[in-house]
Amino acid sequence: MEKIIKLNQKNLAEIAKRISCPTYNRSNIKTGIVHVGIGGFHRAHEAFYTDALLHDDSIKDWGICGVALLEFDTKIYNTLKEQNGLYTLIIKELDGTLTKRVIGSIVECLYAPENPTTVIEKMASPEVKIITLTITEGGYNYNEATRGFDFENPQIHYDLEHPESPKTIFGYLTQALKLRKERGLLGVTIQSCDNIQGNGHMAKKMLLSYVQKAEPELVAWIETNVSFPNSMVDRITPATAALDIEKLKETSGVDDAWPVVCEPFKQWVIEDDFSTDRPAWETVGAQFVEDVVPYEKMKLSLLNAGHTVLGIIGALMGYDTIDESVHNPHINAFLKKYMDIEVTPTLGQLEGVDLESYKQSLLQRFGNINIKDQIDRICSESSAKFPIFVLPTVTTNLKEKGSIDFASLVIAAWAIYSLGKDENGKVLIIKDAMKATLNEKSIAASKYNPEAFLEIETIFGKLKDAPTFVSTYTTAYKNILKNGIEKCVIDLNNKY
Ligand code: CS2
């Protein structure tokens, strides 16, 4: 057994003898991008593309400064700091082989709770051209009920009162943009990489709502100097397991405290709308297009919603991973029918996309037995995911008089899932910012009336006033309790 080497800049030359490492000189790379949210997805996606780009020796301006915004991010910040921003990306190929590569594009790391001023100054620095975000679907502070910015959020109150030491992304961006304006600097591009329909539009709308209240005179400057391109991002990135860390040590002798594991597939479609310069990510596989909205819609309502379908139904049946769920033939058939009957008619024309093979490839990706994507991860923050991934399909089908049977069963399953136990009585680990409300309403649904769950307006908006939906959902709810979820899945499959 070779000696185990700790991953950091000093040991990189030695590690390069074992696995593929950056061959560019990292100390020559300047920070052109500030990225907020250095979780697994960013490190499997944007940082991966950017690392590939930096292998072109003429490119030196596009290093990433990774920002940990929340106290929750302390561990990843400390790990990356210790490892000089380096980490191993482990791609789990379909045949079970592992492709490992050390990624070097995160050249700086900052921890916002400790030093907000440094983060604000970094975002305002002239060499920074782009601020990218993976702050999760819930991070945009959008309220489905009012269809606007949630000013009730105590963290937002805090930021309004403490503009120089904020806690939320809105407080940070406002301060940084204010400095850029005062200093006569160029604007920046703010690029959301979260799974939200029109993620750039959402980032812009939410930021401007906040700025309107916090710094009204900054609004016009932002409108002229800051662009918010929409983008579609895709790469399945499960949570890293202790076994992944051990295996990396065993097979390559590299001690990396937090490698990232992901699938081989990757896609990044970006609207070509940048305020100033941008990296030539298209040279390493990204696509720049004029209008990304149809791609986003396709991905969110097929892939992400597909995950939610497999996750919620699978969780109730006692499965732990997405591949287990999709390999159940009834769930598999259910998902296919959901995609074909309920989602496909809502997608409209998708030029240049072979939808049939896209759907086929999704089933293969979900079924990758090496990925072992955790159902816990997929079901986490469902309160932010359903309104983006599933409910728009229901709303469109209600309008167009299409089927809502499949989606309604999944929503009813979620109401039962929110009671906190699977059908075998095992406790479910529910991670959700709205956990308490979900639990309270799910209890009311089970005790009195299934409709109680739909009263959560910040999730369901006005859907509780749509009689067709309410009755389909209520029937599904009762059927699940009476016959079990698998029987309901089978019955619905037989109906279509
Ligand atoms: C998942 C996504 O969080 C979820 O529910 O659907 O993280 C998904 O794996 C990525 O969007 C894949 O691109």
Short mmCIF file of C-alpha atoms and ligand atoms in Angstrom, two decimals:
data_model
loop_
_atom_site.label_atom_id
_atom_site.label_comp_id
_atom_site.label_asym_id
_atom_site.label_seq_id
_atom_site.Cartn_x
_atom_site.Cartn_y
_atom_site.Cartn_z
CA MET A 1 0.00 0.00 0.00
CA GLU A 2 1.34 3.38 -0.99
CA LYS A 3 1.70 6.04 1.64
CA ILE A 4 -1.50 8.04 2.10
CA ILE A 5 -1.04 11.67 1.10
CA LYS A 6 -3.17 14.52 2.36
CA LEU A 7 -4.71 16.60 -0.41
CA ASN A 8 -3.37 20.16 -0.46
CA GLN A 9 -1.36 22.44 -2.73
CA LYS A 10 1.99 21.42 -1.26
CA ASN A 11 1.37 17.74 -2.03
CA LEU A 12 -0.17 18.27 -5.45
CA ALA A 13 2.86 17.21 -7.51
CA GLU A 14 3.06 13.97 -5.56
CA ILE A 15 -0.68 13.33 -5.88
CA ALA A 16 -0.44 13.99 -9.63
CA LYS A 17 1.53 10.74 -9.90
CA ARG A 18 -1.60 8.94 -8.69
CA ILE A 19 -4.61 10.77 -10.08
CA SER A 20 -5.20 13.48 -12.64
CA CYS A 21 -4.49 16.96 -11.18
CA PRO A 22 -4.56 20.53 -12.46
CA THR A 23 -1.55 21.14 -14.70
CA TYR A 24 -1.94 24.93 -14.69
CA ASN A 25 -0.17 27.12 -12.18
CA ARG A 26 -2.88 27.93 -9.65
CA SER A 27 -0.94 30.78 -8.10
CA ASN A 28 -1.16 32.67 -11.40
CA ILE A 29 -4.92 32.49 -11.60
CA LYS A 30 -6.88 35.61 -10.67
CA THR A 31 -10.38 35.54 -9.23
CA GLY A 32 -12.93 36.54 -11.85
CA ILE A 33 -15.90 34.72 -10.33
CA VAL A 34 -17.33 34.81 -6.82
CA HIS A 35 -19.46 31.77 -6.18
CA VAL A 36 -21.89 31.58 -3.27
CA GLY A 37 -22.76 28.06 -2.06
CA ILE A 38 -19.82 25.66 -2.32
CA GLY A 39 -21.79 22.44 -1.88
CA GLY A 40 -21.38 19.28 -3.92
CA PHE A 41 -23.33 20.46 -6.94
CA HIS A 42 -21.20 23.55 -7.61
CA ARG A 43 -18.06 21.49 -7.23
CA ALA A 44 -19.31 18.82 -9.67
CA HIS A 45 -20.55 21.37 -12.18
CA GLU A 46 -19.39 24.99 -12.59
CA ALA A 47 -16.07 24.43 -10.80
CA PHE A 48 -15.51 21.33 -12.95
CA TYR A 49 -16.17 23.21 -16.23
CA THR A 50 -14.01 26.10 -15.05
CA ASP A 51 -11.16 23.78 -14.09
CA ALA A 52 -11.29 22.29 -17.60
CA LEU A 53 -11.17 25.82 -19.02
CA LEU A 54 -8.16 26.83 -16.92
CA HIS A 55 -6.16 24.06 -18.57
CA ASP A 56 -5.88 26.44 -21.51
CA ASP A 57 -2.71 28.25 -20.46
CA SER A 58 -3.79 31.54 -21.98
CA ILE A 59 -6.70 31.78 -19.53
CA LYS A 60 -5.78 33.29 -16.19
CA ASP A 61 -8.70 35.51 -15.20
CA TRP A 62 -11.38 33.05 -14.26
CA GLY A 63 -10.48 31.56 -10.93
CA ILE A 64 -13.34 31.08 -8.47
CA CYS A 65 -13.61 32.51 -4.97
CA GLY A 66 -15.93 30.14 -3.10
CA VAL A 67 -18.08 31.80 -0.45
CA ALA A 68 -19.67 29.92 2.41
CA LEU A 69 -22.60 32.14 3.34
CA LEU A 70 -24.23 30.24 6.15
CA GLU A 71 -23.04 28.95 9.49
CA PHE A 72 -24.21 25.57 8.24
CA ASP A 73 -21.34 25.76 5.68
CA THR A 74 -18.60 25.91 8.34
CA LYS A 75 -17.45 22.36 7.71
CA ILE A 76 -17.07 22.64 3.97
CA TYR A 77 -15.33 26.01 4.37
CA ASN A 78 -12.83 24.60 6.87
CA THR A 79 -12.20 21.58 4.68
CA LEU A 80 -11.57 23.58 1.55
CA LYS A 81 -9.40 26.07 3.44
CA GLU A 82 -7.30 23.25 4.81
CA GLN A 83 -6.96 21.75 1.32
CA ASN A 84 -6.23 25.10 -0.38
CA GLY A 85 -9.50 24.91 -2.31
CA LEU A 86 -8.61 21.51 -3.78
CA TYR A 87 -10.91 18.49 -3.80
CA THR A 88 -11.32 15.30 -5.76
CA LEU A 89 -14.21 14.84 -8.16
CA ILE A 90 -15.10 11.16 -8.42
CA ILE A 91 -17.19 10.40 -11.47
CA LYS A 92 -19.07 7.13 -11.09
CA GLU A 93 -19.27 5.75 -14.60
CA LEU A 94 -22.16 3.53 -15.70
CA ASP A 95 -19.92 0.44 -15.75
CA GLY A 96 -18.90 1.03 -12.13
CA THR A 97 -15.42 2.41 -12.80
CA LEU A 98 -14.38 5.60 -11.02
CA THR A 99 -12.81 8.50 -12.89
CA LYS A 100 -11.00 10.69 -10.37
CA ARG A 101 -9.71 14.15 -10.87
CA VAL A 102 -8.47 16.85 -8.55
CA ILE A 103 -10.18 20.16 -9.31
CA GLY A 104 -8.20 23.36 -8.88
CA SER A 105 -10.50 26.16 -10.02
CA ILE A 106 -11.52 27.29 -6.51
CA VAL A 107 -8.49 29.45 -5.82
CA GLU A 108 -9.84 31.30 -2.78
CA CYS A 109 -12.41 30.59 -0.07
CA LEU A 110 -14.23 32.97 2.25
CA TYR A 111 -16.48 32.40 5.22
CA ALA A 112 -19.11 35.13 5.35
CA PRO A 113 -20.36 34.79 8.97
CA GLU A 114 -16.83 35.44 10.22
CA ASN A 115 -15.99 38.33 7.98
CA PRO A 116 -18.84 39.87 6.01
CA THR A 117 -16.79 42.89 4.93
CA THR A 118 -14.23 40.73 3.13
CA VAL A 119 -17.00 39.01 1.20
CA ILE A 120 -18.65 42.31 0.27
CA GLU A 121 -15.28 43.75 -0.84
CA LYS A 122 -14.54 40.65 -2.89
CA MET A 123 -17.89 40.90 -4.67
CA ALA A 124 -17.17 44.57 -5.30
CA SER A 125 -13.61 44.07 -6.51
CA PRO A 126 -12.89 45.26 -10.07
CA GLU A 127 -11.40 41.93 -11.18
CA VAL A 128 -14.65 40.10 -10.34
CA LYS A 129 -16.97 39.98 -13.35
CA ILE A 130 -19.46 37.33 -12.36
CA ILE A 131 -21.21 36.32 -9.15
CA THR A 132 -22.68 32.85 -9.46
CA LEU A 133 -25.14 31.30 -7.03
CA THR A 134 -26.19 27.88 -5.83
CA ILE A 135 -28.23 28.92 -2.83
CA THR A 136 -30.95 26.24 -3.29
CA GLU A 137 -34.48 26.66 -4.53
CA GLY A 138 -35.59 27.97 -1.13
CA GLY A 139 -32.79 30.53 -1.01
CA TYR A 140 -34.55 33.06 -3.22
CA ASN A 141 -36.98 34.06 -0.48
CA TYR A 142 -39.93 33.77 -2.83
CA ASN A 143 -43.41 33.45 -1.38
CA GLU A 144 -45.75 31.42 -3.58
CA ALA A 145 -48.81 32.86 -1.84
CA THR A 146 -47.97 36.52 -2.55
CA ARG A 147 -45.89 35.68 -5.64
CA GLY A 148 -43.29 38.07 -4.33
CA PHE A 149 -40.41 38.62 -1.95
CA ASP A 150 -40.95 37.41 1.61
CA PHE A 151 -40.36 40.47 3.76
CA GLU A 152 -41.62 38.56 6.81
CA ASN A 153 -38.41 36.53 6.95
CA PRO A 154 -36.57 37.57 10.17
CA GLN A 155 -33.22 37.29 8.41
CA ILE A 156 -34.38 39.90 5.92
CA HIS A 157 -35.39 42.18 8.80
CA TYR A 158 -31.94 41.67 10.21
CA ASP A 159 -30.26 42.60 6.92
CA LEU A 160 -32.35 45.73 6.55
CA GLU A 161 -31.17 46.81 9.98
CA HIS A 162 -27.53 45.71 9.61
CA PRO A 163 -26.63 46.49 5.99
CA GLU A 164 -22.89 46.20 6.61
CA SER A 165 -22.95 42.79 8.25
CA PRO A 166 -25.76 41.00 6.48
CA LYS A 167 -26.80 37.37 6.67
CA THR A 168 -28.64 36.77 3.42
CA ILE A 169 -27.50 36.83 -0.18
CA PHE A 170 -29.72 39.87 -0.76
CA GLY A 171 -27.93 41.91 1.90
CA TYR A 172 -24.53 40.92 0.49
CA LEU A 173 -25.34 41.66 -3.13
CA THR A 174 -26.92 45.01 -2.25
CA GLN A 175 -23.87 46.19 -0.33
CA ALA A 176 -21.45 44.99 -3.01
CA LEU A 177 -23.40 46.60 -5.84
CA LYS A 178 -23.69 49.82 -3.86
CA LEU A 179 -19.89 49.92 -3.52
CA ARG A 180 -19.43 49.22 -7.22
CA LYS A 181 -21.73 52.10 -8.05
CA GLU A 182 -20.06 54.50 -5.59
CA ARG A 183 -16.62 53.59 -6.90
CA GLY A 184 -17.60 54.05 -10.51
CA LEU A 185 -16.86 50.42 -11.35
CA LEU A 186 -18.46 48.31 -14.02
CA GLY A 187 -21.47 46.22 -13.19
CA VAL A 188 -21.38 42.44 -12.84
CA THR A 189 -23.29 39.45 -14.03
CA ILE A 190 -25.31 37.65 -11.38
CA GLN A 191 -25.81 34.11 -12.57
CA SER A 192 -28.11 31.74 -10.73
CA CYS A 193 -27.24 28.05 -11.05
CA ASP A 194 -30.25 26.80 -9.09
CA ASN A 195 -33.09 24.62 -10.29
CA ILE A 196 -35.71 27.29 -10.78
CA GLN A 197 -37.72 28.09 -13.86
CA GLY A 198 -36.28 31.38 -15.12
CA ASN A 199 -33.61 31.31 -12.42
CA GLY A 200 -32.05 34.55 -13.72
CA HIS A 201 -35.44 36.27 -13.77
CA MET A 202 -36.10 35.05 -10.26
CA ALA A 203 -32.71 36.27 -8.99
CA LYS A 204 -33.33 39.67 -10.55
CA LYS A 205 -36.89 40.03 -9.34
CA MET A 206 -36.07 39.03 -5.77
CA LEU A 207 -32.93 41.15 -5.57
CA LEU A 208 -34.68 44.23 -6.94
CA SER A 209 -37.55 43.81 -4.46
CA TYR A 210 -35.04 43.84 -1.64
CA VAL A 211 -33.02 46.75 -3.05
CA GLN A 212 -36.20 48.76 -3.57
CA LYS A 213 -36.64 48.68 0.17
CA ALA A 214 -33.03 48.77 1.33
CA GLU A 215 -31.39 51.14 -1.19
CA PRO A 216 -34.04 52.48 -3.57
CA GLU A 217 -31.60 54.76 -5.39
CA LEU A 218 -29.56 51.70 -6.45
CA VAL A 219 -32.38 50.14 -8.48
CA ALA A 220 -31.79 52.08 -11.68
CA TRP A 221 -28.04 51.42 -11.58
CA ILE A 222 -28.66 47.68 -11.25
CA GLU A 223 -31.14 47.71 -14.10
CA THR A 224 -28.52 49.25 -16.39
CA ASN A 225 -25.34 47.59 -15.18
CA VAL A 226 -26.18 44.11 -13.95
CA SER A 227 -27.38 41.21 -16.05
CA PHE A 228 -29.04 38.05 -14.79
CA PRO A 229 -28.75 35.30 -17.42
CA ASN A 230 -31.05 32.31 -17.06
CA SER A 231 -29.39 28.92 -17.12
CA MET A 232 -30.16 25.23 -17.03
CA VAL A 233 -27.78 23.20 -14.92
CA ASP A 234 -27.60 19.44 -14.72
CA ARG A 235 -25.47 16.79 -13.07
CA ILE A 236 -26.70 14.33 -10.47
CA THR A 237 -24.52 14.78 -7.41
CA PRO A 238 -25.44 12.64 -4.42
CA ALA A 239 -24.17 13.45 -0.94
CA THR A 240 -20.65 12.12 -0.37
CA ALA A 241 -20.69 8.98 1.77
CA ALA A 242 -18.03 7.97 4.32
CA LEU A 243 -17.33 4.99 2.07
CA ASP A 244 -16.43 7.29 -0.86
CA ILE A 245 -13.77 8.94 1.32
CA GLU A 246 -12.41 5.57 2.45
CA LYS A 247 -12.34 4.14 -1.06
CA LEU A 248 -10.40 7.12 -2.36
CA LYS A 249 -7.79 6.53 0.32
CA GLU A 250 -7.65 2.82 -0.40
CA THR A 251 -7.54 2.94 -4.17
CA SER A 252 -5.43 6.07 -4.76
CA GLY A 253 -3.79 6.80 -1.42
CA VAL A 254 -5.32 10.28 -1.34
CA ASP A 255 -6.68 11.65 1.91
CA ASP A 256 -9.40 14.09 0.88
CA ALA A 257 -11.77 15.05 3.71
CA TRP A 258 -14.61 15.92 1.32
CA PRO A 259 -14.44 14.62 -2.23
CA VAL A 260 -17.48 15.04 -4.48
CA VAL A 261 -19.15 12.12 -6.26
CA CYS A 262 -21.30 12.51 -9.36
CA GLU A 263 -22.65 10.88 -12.48
CA PRO A 264 -20.81 11.11 -15.84
CA PHE A 265 -23.62 13.13 -17.51
CA LYS A 266 -23.40 16.90 -17.36
CA GLN A 267 -25.18 19.75 -19.08
CA TRP A 268 -25.07 23.53 -18.79
CA VAL A 269 -27.15 25.74 -21.04
CA ILE A 270 -26.68 29.45 -20.45
CA GLU A 271 -28.35 32.52 -21.86
CA ASP A 272 -25.67 34.63 -23.51
CA ASP A 273 -26.46 37.78 -21.58
CA PHE A 274 -23.38 38.91 -19.62
CA SER A 275 -22.78 42.47 -18.42
CA THR A 276 -19.08 42.37 -19.20
CA ASP A 277 -16.64 39.56 -20.08
CA ARG A 278 -17.42 35.94 -19.54
CA PRO A 279 -15.39 32.71 -19.61
CA ALA A 280 -15.50 30.74 -22.86
CA TRP A 281 -17.24 27.85 -21.10
CA GLU A 282 -18.52 26.72 -24.51
CA THR A 283 -14.99 25.46 -25.27
CA VAL A 284 -15.39 22.91 -22.49
CA GLY A 285 -18.91 21.74 -23.22
CA ALA A 286 -21.37 24.39 -22.02
CA GLN A 287 -23.96 25.68 -24.50
CA PHE A 288 -24.74 29.36 -24.92
CA VAL A 289 -28.19 30.07 -26.33
CA GLU A 290 -30.51 33.03 -26.75
CA ASP A 291 -33.41 31.56 -24.85
CA VAL A 292 -32.87 28.94 -22.20
CA VAL A 293 -36.42 28.84 -20.83
CA PRO A 294 -37.63 25.77 -22.81
CA TYR A 295 -34.56 23.75 -21.75
CA GLU A 296 -35.08 24.71 -18.13
CA LYS A 297 -38.70 23.75 -18.23
CA MET A 298 -37.88 20.39 -19.76
CA LYS A 299 -35.21 19.61 -17.19
CA LEU A 300 -37.14 20.78 -14.14
CA SER A 301 -40.39 19.07 -15.02
CA LEU A 302 -38.83 15.82 -16.22
CA LEU A 303 -35.58 15.26 -14.33
CA ASN A 304 -36.19 17.09 -11.07
CA ALA A 305 -39.88 16.19 -10.93
CA GLY A 306 -38.89 12.62 -11.84
CA HIS A 307 -36.61 12.61 -8.82
CA THR A 308 -39.44 13.89 -6.62
CA VAL A 309 -41.81 11.18 -7.91
CA LEU A 310 -39.25 8.44 -7.27
CA GLY A 311 -38.22 9.96 -3.96
CA ILE A 312 -41.63 10.44 -2.34
CA ILE A 313 -43.17 7.18 -3.55
CA GLY A 314 -39.93 5.30 -2.87
CA ALA A 315 -39.65 6.76 0.63
CA LEU A 316 -43.17 5.63 1.56
CA MET A 317 -42.35 2.14 0.32
CA GLY A 318 -39.20 2.03 2.42
CA TYR A 319 -36.51 2.42 -0.25
CA ASP A 320 -33.31 4.30 0.54
CA THR A 321 -31.98 5.19 -2.91
CA ILE A 322 -33.33 6.43 -6.22
CA ASP A 323 -32.04 3.46 -8.19
CA GLU A 324 -33.97 1.08 -5.91
CA SER A 325 -37.12 3.06 -6.52
CA VAL A 326 -36.78 3.25 -10.31
CA HIS A 327 -35.99 -0.47 -10.50
CA ASN A 328 -39.39 -1.28 -9.01
CA PRO A 329 -41.25 -2.07 -12.28
CA HIS A 330 -44.50 -0.45 -11.15
CA ILE A 331 -42.85 2.80 -10.10
CA ASN A 332 -40.84 2.72 -13.31
CA ALA A 333 -43.99 2.39 -15.43
CA PHE A 334 -45.69 5.09 -13.33
CA LEU A 335 -42.84 7.53 -13.92
CA LYS A 336 -42.84 6.87 -17.67
CA LYS A 337 -46.58 7.48 -17.84
CA TYR A 338 -46.29 10.62 -15.73
CA MET A 339 -43.66 11.96 -18.11
CA ASP A 340 -45.55 11.01 -21.27
CA ILE A 341 -49.13 11.76 -20.27
CA GLU A 342 -48.81 14.70 -17.89
CA VAL A 343 -45.49 16.44 -18.53
CA THR A 344 -44.78 16.09 -22.25
CA PRO A 345 -47.96 17.90 -23.44
CA THR A 346 -47.01 20.91 -21.27
CA LEU A 347 -43.56 21.36 -22.78
CA GLY A 348 -44.48 22.89 -26.13
CA GLN A 349 -42.01 22.95 -29.00
CA LEU A 350 -38.44 22.12 -28.05
CA GLU A 351 -36.32 22.80 -31.04
CA GLY A 352 -33.37 20.50 -31.55
CA VAL A 353 -34.29 18.26 -28.61
CA ASP A 354 -35.16 14.62 -29.07
CA LEU A 355 -37.58 14.40 -26.17
CA GLU A 356 -38.08 10.64 -26.42
CA SER A 357 -34.40 9.92 -26.06
CA TYR A 358 -34.08 12.56 -23.32
CA LYS A 359 -36.75 10.75 -21.27
CA GLN A 360 -35.12 7.41 -22.00
CA SER A 361 -31.75 8.71 -20.84
CA LEU A 362 -33.28 10.01 -17.61
CA LEU A 363 -34.53 6.55 -16.70
CA GLN A 364 -31.04 5.20 -17.33
CA ARG A 365 -29.44 7.94 -15.23
CA PHE A 366 -31.89 7.39 -12.35
CA GLY A 367 -31.16 3.68 -12.55
CA ASN A 368 -27.34 4.01 -12.31
CA ILE A 369 -26.68 1.57 -9.47
CA ASN A 370 -23.28 3.08 -8.74
CA ILE A 371 -24.67 6.48 -7.90
CA LYS A 372 -26.86 5.43 -4.99
CA ASP A 373 -28.46 8.85 -4.82
CA GLN A 374 -30.08 9.13 -1.40
CA ILE A 375 -33.87 9.41 -1.25
CA ASP A 376 -33.31 11.57 1.86
CA ARG A 377 -31.41 14.06 -0.29
CA ILE A 378 -34.09 14.09 -2.96
CA CYS A 379 -36.97 14.53 -0.51
CA SER A 380 -35.17 17.21 1.48
CA GLU A 381 -36.65 20.70 1.09
CA SER A 382 -39.63 19.30 -0.81
CA SER A 383 -41.60 22.38 0.20
CA ALA A 384 -39.36 24.42 -2.09
CA LYS A 385 -39.20 21.73 -4.80
CA PHE A 386 -42.88 20.83 -5.39
CA PRO A 387 -43.85 24.39 -6.40
CA ILE A 388 -41.10 24.43 -9.03
CA PHE A 389 -40.88 20.83 -10.22
CA VAL A 390 -44.42 19.43 -9.99
CA LEU A 391 -47.13 22.03 -9.36
CA PRO A 392 -46.68 24.04 -12.61
CA THR A 393 -47.47 20.83 -14.53
CA VAL A 394 -50.67 20.41 -12.51
CA THR A 395 -51.70 24.03 -13.07
CA THR A 396 -51.15 23.78 -16.83
CA ASN A 397 -53.04 20.49 -17.07
CA LEU A 398 -55.95 21.91 -15.10
CA LYS A 399 -56.14 24.75 -17.59
CA GLU A 400 -55.76 22.51 -20.63
CA LYS A 401 -58.01 19.78 -19.21
CA GLY A 402 -55.16 17.29 -19.25
CA SER A 403 -54.64 14.45 -16.76
CA ILE A 404 -53.57 15.30 -13.21
CA ASP A 405 -53.95 11.77 -11.80
CA PHE A 406 -50.27 10.92 -11.53
CA ALA A 407 -49.14 14.22 -10.00
CA SER A 408 -52.07 14.18 -7.56
CA LEU A 409 -51.09 10.75 -6.30
CA VAL A 410 -47.54 12.01 -5.66
CA ILE A 411 -48.84 15.07 -3.81
CA ALA A 412 -51.13 12.87 -1.69
CA ALA A 413 -48.16 10.58 -1.03
CA TRP A 414 -46.18 13.62 0.11
CA ALA A 415 -48.95 14.58 2.56
CA ILE A 416 -48.70 11.09 4.05
CA TYR A 417 -44.90 11.08 3.93
CA SER A 418 -45.00 14.32 5.97
CA LEU A 419 -46.51 12.38 8.88
CA GLY A 420 -42.95 11.14 9.33
CA LYS A 421 -43.20 7.35 8.88
CA ASP A 422 -42.99 5.04 5.89
CA GLU A 423 -45.56 2.33 5.26
CA ASN A 424 -43.53 -0.14 7.32
CA GLY A 425 -43.56 2.18 10.31
CA LYS A 426 -39.92 3.25 9.94
CA VAL A 427 -39.23 6.87 10.90
CA LEU A 428 -38.44 9.12 7.92
CA ILE A 429 -35.75 11.77 8.23
CA ILE A 430 -37.47 14.92 6.99
CA LYS A 431 -35.19 17.86 6.27
CA ASP A 432 -37.26 20.85 5.33
CA ALA A 433 -37.33 24.52 6.25
CA MET A 434 -41.12 24.10 6.57
CA LYS A 435 -40.98 20.83 8.49
CA ALA A 436 -43.14 22.05 11.40
CA THR A 437 -45.95 23.35 9.16
CA LEU A 438 -45.81 20.27 6.95
CA ASN A 439 -46.11 18.05 9.98
CA GLU A 440 -48.93 20.05 11.52
CA LYS A 441 -50.96 20.11 8.30
CA SER A 442 -50.29 16.47 7.55
CA ILE A 443 -51.66 15.54 10.99
CA ALA A 444 -54.75 17.67 10.37
CA ALA A 445 -55.11 15.96 6.97
CA SER A 446 -54.98 12.49 8.48
CA LYS A 447 -57.26 13.29 11.44
CA TYR A 448 -59.90 15.47 9.84
CA ASN A 449 -59.72 16.17 6.14
CA PRO A 450 -57.00 15.42 3.53
CA GLU A 451 -57.54 18.93 2.11
CA ALA A 452 -55.89 20.44 5.20
CA PHE A 453 -52.48 19.75 3.66
CA LEU A 454 -53.34 21.92 0.66
CA GLU A 455 -53.97 24.90 2.94
CA ILE A 456 -50.24 25.66 2.99
CA GLU A 457 -50.59 28.57 0.62
CA THR A 458 -46.89 29.36 0.41
CA ILE A 459 -46.55 25.98 -1.32
CA PHE A 460 -49.82 25.34 -3.09
CA GLY A 461 -50.87 28.91 -3.89
CA LYS A 462 -54.52 28.81 -4.95
CA LEU A 463 -54.63 25.12 -5.90
CA LYS A 464 -56.92 24.37 -2.96
CA ASP A 465 -59.60 26.34 -4.82
CA ALA A 466 -59.43 24.09 -7.88
CA PRO A 467 -62.22 21.52 -7.34
CA THR A 468 -60.93 18.98 -9.89
CA PHE A 469 -57.53 18.95 -8.25
CA VAL A 470 -58.92 18.78 -4.72
CA SER A 471 -61.15 15.82 -5.51
CA THR A 472 -58.45 13.91 -7.43
CA TYR A 473 -55.99 14.51 -4.61
CA THR A 474 -58.49 13.55 -1.90
CA THR A 475 -59.42 10.30 -3.63
CA ALA A 476 -55.72 9.47 -4.07
CA TYR A 477 -55.04 10.28 -0.40
CA LYS A 478 -57.78 7.96 0.84
CA ASN A 479 -56.73 5.22 -1.54
CA ILE A 480 -53.14 5.30 -0.32
CA LEU A 481 -54.25 4.96 3.29
CA LYS A 482 -56.64 2.15 2.42
CA ASN A 483 -54.61 0.13 -0.09
CA GLY A 484 -51.00 1.23 0.24
CA ILE A 485 -49.01 3.29 -2.25
CA GLU A 486 -47.85 0.41 -4.45
CA LYS A 487 -51.40 -0.76 -5.16
CA CYS A 488 -52.39 2.82 -6.06
CA VAL A 489 -49.42 3.06 -8.42
CA ILE A 490 -50.41 -0.22 -10.08
CA ASP A 491 -54.08 0.79 -10.37
CA LEU A 492 -53.21 4.08 -11.98
CA ASN A 493 -50.81 2.38 -14.40
CA ASN A 494 -53.64 0.06 -15.40
CA LYS A 495 -56.06 2.93 -15.91
CA TYR A 496 -53.87 4.47 -18.65
C1 CS2 B 1 -32.50 16.84 -7.40
C2 CS2 B 1 -31.38 17.65 -7.99
O1 CS2 B 1 -32.43 18.11 -5.44
C3 CS2 B 1 -33.12 17.43 -6.17
O2 CS2 B 1 -34.27 17.17 -5.91
O3 CS2 B 1 -33.48 16.61 -8.37
O4 CS2 B 1 -30.39 17.91 -7.05
C4 CS2 B 1 -30.77 16.96 -9.22
O5 CS2 B 1 -30.01 15.85 -8.84
C5 CS2 B 1 -29.92 17.91 -10.02
O6 CS2 B 1 -30.71 19.02 -10.37
C6 CS2 B 1 -29.40 17.21 -11.26
O7 CS2 B 1 -29.00 18.11 -12.20
#
